[in-house]
Amino acid sequence: MVEPWALQLSFKGISVTNPDQPFAQIIKKNSSKQDHTSIASIQYVQSQTCLHQFFATYLGDKSRHGEHFHSMVP
């Protein structure tokens, strides 16, 4: 389950050098939940790829198991 605002956020004009940083990049005492949410979390919910592939890329997994994606659905 995802909150609708997470699907509507745009990364235009935001440098994504550290995906663990908050979306707003600068957090204040009264910042919103959207501002506190990490860039990686937003990328995760907006991802159109296989989530296994998303995590392998995010974690830099170059292993044989990280690069091959198999579906258990016949």
Coordinates of N, CA, C and O in Angstrom, one line a residue:
M1 N 0.8 -1.2 0.0 CA 0.0 0.0 0.0 C 0.9 1.2 0.0 O 1.8 1.3 0.8
V2 N 0.6 2.2 -0.8 CA 1.4 3.4 -1.0 C 0.5 4.6 -0.9 O -0.6 4.6 -1.4
E3 N 1.0 5.6 -0.3 CA 0.2 6.9 -0.2 C 0.3 7.6 -1.6 O 1.4 7.6 -2.2
P4 N -0.7 8.2 -2.1 CA -0.8 8.8 -3.4 C 0.3 9.8 -3.6 O 0.8 9.9 -4.8
W5 N 0.7 10.6 -2.7 CA 1.7 11.6 -2.9 C 3.1 11.0 -3.2 O 3.8 11.6 -4.0
A6 N 3.3 9.8 -2.8 CA 4.6 9.1 -3.1 C 4.7 8.8 -4.6 O 5.8 8.8 -5.2
L7 N 3.6 8.6 -5.3 CA 3.6 8.3 -6.7 C 3.7 9.6 -7.5 O 4.0 9.5 -8.7
Q8 N 3.4 10.7 -6.9 CA 3.3 12.0 -7.7 C 4.5 12.8 -7.6 O 4.7 13.8 -8.3
L9 N 5.5 12.5 -6.7 CA 6.7 13.3 -6.5 C 7.6 13.2 -7.7 O 7.7 12.1 -8.3
S10 N 8.2 14.2 -8.1 CA 9.1 14.3 -9.2 C 10.5 14.5 -8.8 O 10.8 15.3 -7.9
F11 N 11.5 13.9 -9.5 CA 12.9 14.1 -9.2 C 13.6 15.2 -10.0 O 14.8 15.3 -10.0
K12 N 12.8 16.0 -10.8 CA 13.4 17.1 -11.6 C 14.0 18.1 -10.7 O 13.4 18.6 -9.7
G13 N 15.3 18.4 -11.0 CA 16.0 19.4 -10.2 C 16.6 18.9 -8.9 O 17.2 19.7 -8.1
I14 N 16.5 17.6 -8.7 CA 17.1 17.0 -7.5 C 18.3 16.1 -7.8 O 18.2 15.2 -8.7
S15 N 19.4 16.3 -7.2 CA 20.6 15.5 -7.4 C 20.4 14.2 -6.6 O 20.2 14.3 -5.4
V16 N 20.5 13.1 -7.2 CA 20.4 11.8 -6.5 C 21.7 11.2 -6.4 O 21.9 10.0 -6.8
T17 N 22.6 11.8 -5.7 CA 24.0 11.2 -5.5 C 23.9 10.3 -4.3 O 24.7 9.3 -4.2
N18 N 23.0 10.6 -3.3 CA 22.9 9.7 -2.2 C 21.4 9.3 -2.0 O 20.6 10.2 -1.5
P19 N 21.0 8.1 -2.4 CA 19.6 7.8 -2.4 C 19.0 7.7 -1.0 O 17.8 7.6 -0.8
D20 N 19.9 7.6 0.0 CA 19.4 7.5 1.4 C 19.1 8.9 2.0 O 18.5 8.9 3.1
Q21 N 19.4 10.0 1.3 CA 19.1 11.3 1.9 C 17.6 11.6 1.8 O 16.9 11.0 0.9
P22 N 17.1 12.4 2.6 CA 15.7 12.8 2.5 C 15.3 13.5 1.2 O 16.2 14.2 0.6
F23 N 14.1 13.4 0.8 CA 13.7 14.0 -0.5 C 13.9 15.5 -0.5 O 14.3 16.0 -1.5
A24 N 13.6 16.2 0.6 CA 13.8 17.6 0.7 C 15.2 18.0 0.8 O 15.6 19.2 0.6
Q25 N 16.1 17.1 1.1 CA 17.6 17.3 1.3 C 17.9 18.2 2.5 O 18.9 17.9 3.1
I26 N 17.1 19.1 2.9 CA 17.3 19.8 4.1 C 16.0 19.7 5.0 O 14.9 20.1 4.5
I27 N 16.2 19.1 6.1 CA 15.0 18.9 7.0 C 15.0 19.9 8.1 O 16.0 20.2 8.7
K28 N 13.8 20.4 8.3 CA 13.6 21.4 9.4 C 12.7 20.8 10.5 O 12.1 19.7 10.2
K29 N 12.5 21.4 11.5 CA 11.7 20.9 12.7 C 10.2 20.6 12.2 O 9.6 19.7 12.7
N30 N 9.7 21.4 11.4 CA 8.3 21.3 10.9 C 8.2 20.7 9.5 O 7.2 20.9 8.8
S31 N 9.2 20.0 9.0 CA 9.1 19.4 7.7 C 8.0 18.3 7.6 O 7.7 17.6 8.6
S32 N 7.5 18.2 6.4 CA 6.4 17.2 6.2 C 6.9 15.8 6.1 O 8.1 15.6 5.9
K33 N 6.0 14.8 6.1 CA 6.4 13.4 5.9 C 7.0 13.2 4.5 O 8.0 12.5 4.4
Q34 N 6.5 13.9 3.5 CA 7.1 13.9 2.2 C 8.5 14.3 2.2 O 9.4 13.7 1.5
D35 N 8.8 15.4 2.9 CA 10.2 15.9 3.0 C 11.1 14.9 3.7 O 12.3 14.8 3.3
H36 N 10.6 14.2 4.7 CA 11.5 13.3 5.5 C 11.7 11.9 4.7 O 12.7 11.2 5.0
T37 N 10.9 11.6 3.8 CA 11.0 10.3 3.1 C 12.2 10.3 2.3 O 12.5 11.2 1.5
S38 N 12.9 9.1 2.3 CA 14.2 9.0 1.6 C 13.9 8.9 0.1 O 12.9 8.4 -0.4
I39 N 14.9 9.4 -0.7 CA 14.8 9.3 -2.1 C 14.7 7.8 -2.6 O 13.9 7.5 -3.5
A40 N 15.4 6.9 -1.9 CA 15.4 5.5 -2.3 C 14.0 4.9 -2.0 O 13.5 4.1 -2.8
S41 N 13.3 5.4 -1.0 CA 11.9 4.9 -0.7 C 11.0 5.3 -1.8 O 10.1 4.5 -2.2
I42 N 11.1 6.5 -2.2 CA 10.3 7.1 -3.3 C 10.6 6.3 -4.6 O 9.7 6.0 -5.4
Q43 N 11.8 6.1 -4.9 CA 12.2 5.4 -6.1 C 11.7 4.0 -6.1 O 11.2 3.4 -7.1
Y44 N 11.7 3.4 -4.9 CA 11.1 2.0 -4.7 C 9.7 1.9 -5.1 O 9.3 1.1 -5.9
V45 N 8.8 2.8 -4.6 CA 7.4 2.8 -4.8 C 7.1 3.2 -6.3 O 6.0 2.8 -6.8
Q46 N 7.9 4.0 -6.9 CA 7.7 4.4 -8.3 C 8.3 3.5 -9.3 O 8.1 3.6 -10.5
S47 N 9.0 2.5 -8.8 CA 9.8 1.6 -9.7 C 8.9 0.8 -10.6 O 7.8 0.3 -10.2
Q48 N 9.2 0.7 -11.9 CA 8.5 -0.1 -12.9 C 9.2 -1.4 -13.2 O 8.7 -2.2 -14.0
T49 N 10.4 -1.6 -12.5 CA 11.1 -2.8 -12.8 C 10.8 -3.8 -11.7 O 10.2 -3.6 -10.7
C50 N 11.4 -5.0 -11.9 CA 11.3 -6.1 -10.9 C 11.9 -5.6 -9.6 O 13.0 -5.0 -9.6
L51 N 11.3 -5.8 -8.5 CA 11.8 -5.3 -7.2 C 13.1 -6.0 -6.8 O 14.0 -5.4 -6.2
H52 N 13.3 -7.3 -7.3 CA 14.6 -8.0 -7.1 C 15.7 -7.2 -7.8 O 16.8 -7.0 -7.2
Q53 N 15.4 -6.8 -9.0 CA 16.4 -6.0 -9.8 C 16.6 -4.6 -9.1 O 17.7 -4.1 -9.1
F54 N 15.6 -4.0 -8.6 CA 15.7 -2.7 -8.0 C 16.7 -2.8 -6.8 O 17.6 -2.0 -6.6
F55 N 16.5 -3.8 -5.9 CA 17.3 -4.0 -4.8 C 18.7 -4.4 -5.2 O 19.7 -3.9 -4.5
A56 N 18.9 -5.2 -6.2 CA 20.3 -5.6 -6.6 C 21.0 -4.3 -7.1 O 22.2 -4.1 -6.8
T57 N 20.3 -3.5 -7.9 CA 21.0 -2.2 -8.3 C 21.2 -1.3 -7.2 O 22.3 -0.7 -7.1
Y58 N 20.3 -1.1 -6.3 CA 20.5 -0.2 -5.1 C 21.6 -0.7 -4.2 O 22.4 0.2 -3.8
L59 N 21.8 -2.0 -4.0 CA 22.8 -2.5 -3.2 C 24.1 -2.8 -3.9 O 25.1 -3.2 -3.3
G60 N 24.1 -2.5 -5.2 CA 25.3 -2.8 -6.0 C 25.7 -4.3 -6.1 O 26.8 -4.6 -6.2
D61 N 24.7 -5.1 -6.1 CA 24.9 -6.5 -6.2 C 25.2 -7.0 -7.6 O 24.3 -7.0 -8.5
K62 N 26.4 -7.3 -7.9 CA 26.8 -7.8 -9.2 C 26.9 -9.3 -9.3 O 27.4 -9.8 -10.3
S63 N 26.5 -10.0 -8.3 CA 26.7 -11.4 -8.3 C 25.7 -12.1 -9.3 O 24.8 -11.4 -9.8
R64 N 26.0 -13.3 -9.5 CA 25.2 -14.1 -10.5 C 23.7 -14.1 -10.1 O 22.8 -13.9 -10.9
H65 N 23.5 -14.2 -8.8 CA 22.1 -14.3 -8.3 C 21.4 -12.9 -8.3 O 20.2 -12.8 -8.3
G66 N 22.2 -11.8 -8.2 CA 21.7 -10.5 -8.2 C 21.3 -10.0 -9.6 O 20.5 -9.1 -9.7
E67 N 21.9 -10.6 -10.6 CA 21.7 -10.1 -12.0 C 20.6 -10.9 -12.7 O 20.1 -10.5 -13.7
H68 N 20.3 -12.1 -12.2 CA 19.3 -12.9 -12.9 C 18.0 -12.9 -12.1 O 18.0 -13.1 -10.9
F69 N 16.9 -12.7 -12.8 CA 15.6 -12.5 -12.2 C 14.7 -13.6 -12.7 O 14.5 -13.7 -13.9
H70 N 14.2 -14.4 -11.8 CA 13.3 -15.5 -12.2 C 12.0 -15.3 -11.6 O 11.8 -15.0 -10.5
S71 N 11.0 -15.7 -12.4 CA 9.6 -15.6 -11.9 C 9.2 -17.0 -11.5 O 9.5 -18.0 -12.1
M72 N 8.5 -17.1 -10.4 CA 8.0 -18.4 -9.9 C 6.7 -18.7 -10.5 O 6.1 -19.8 -10.3
V73 N 6.1 -17.8 -11.3 CA 4.8 -18.1 -11.9 C 5.0 -18.9 -13.2 O 5.8 -18.5 -14.0
P74 N 4.3 -20.0 -13.3 CA 4.5 -20.8 -14.5 C 4.0 -20.2 -15.8 O 3.3 -19.3 -15.9

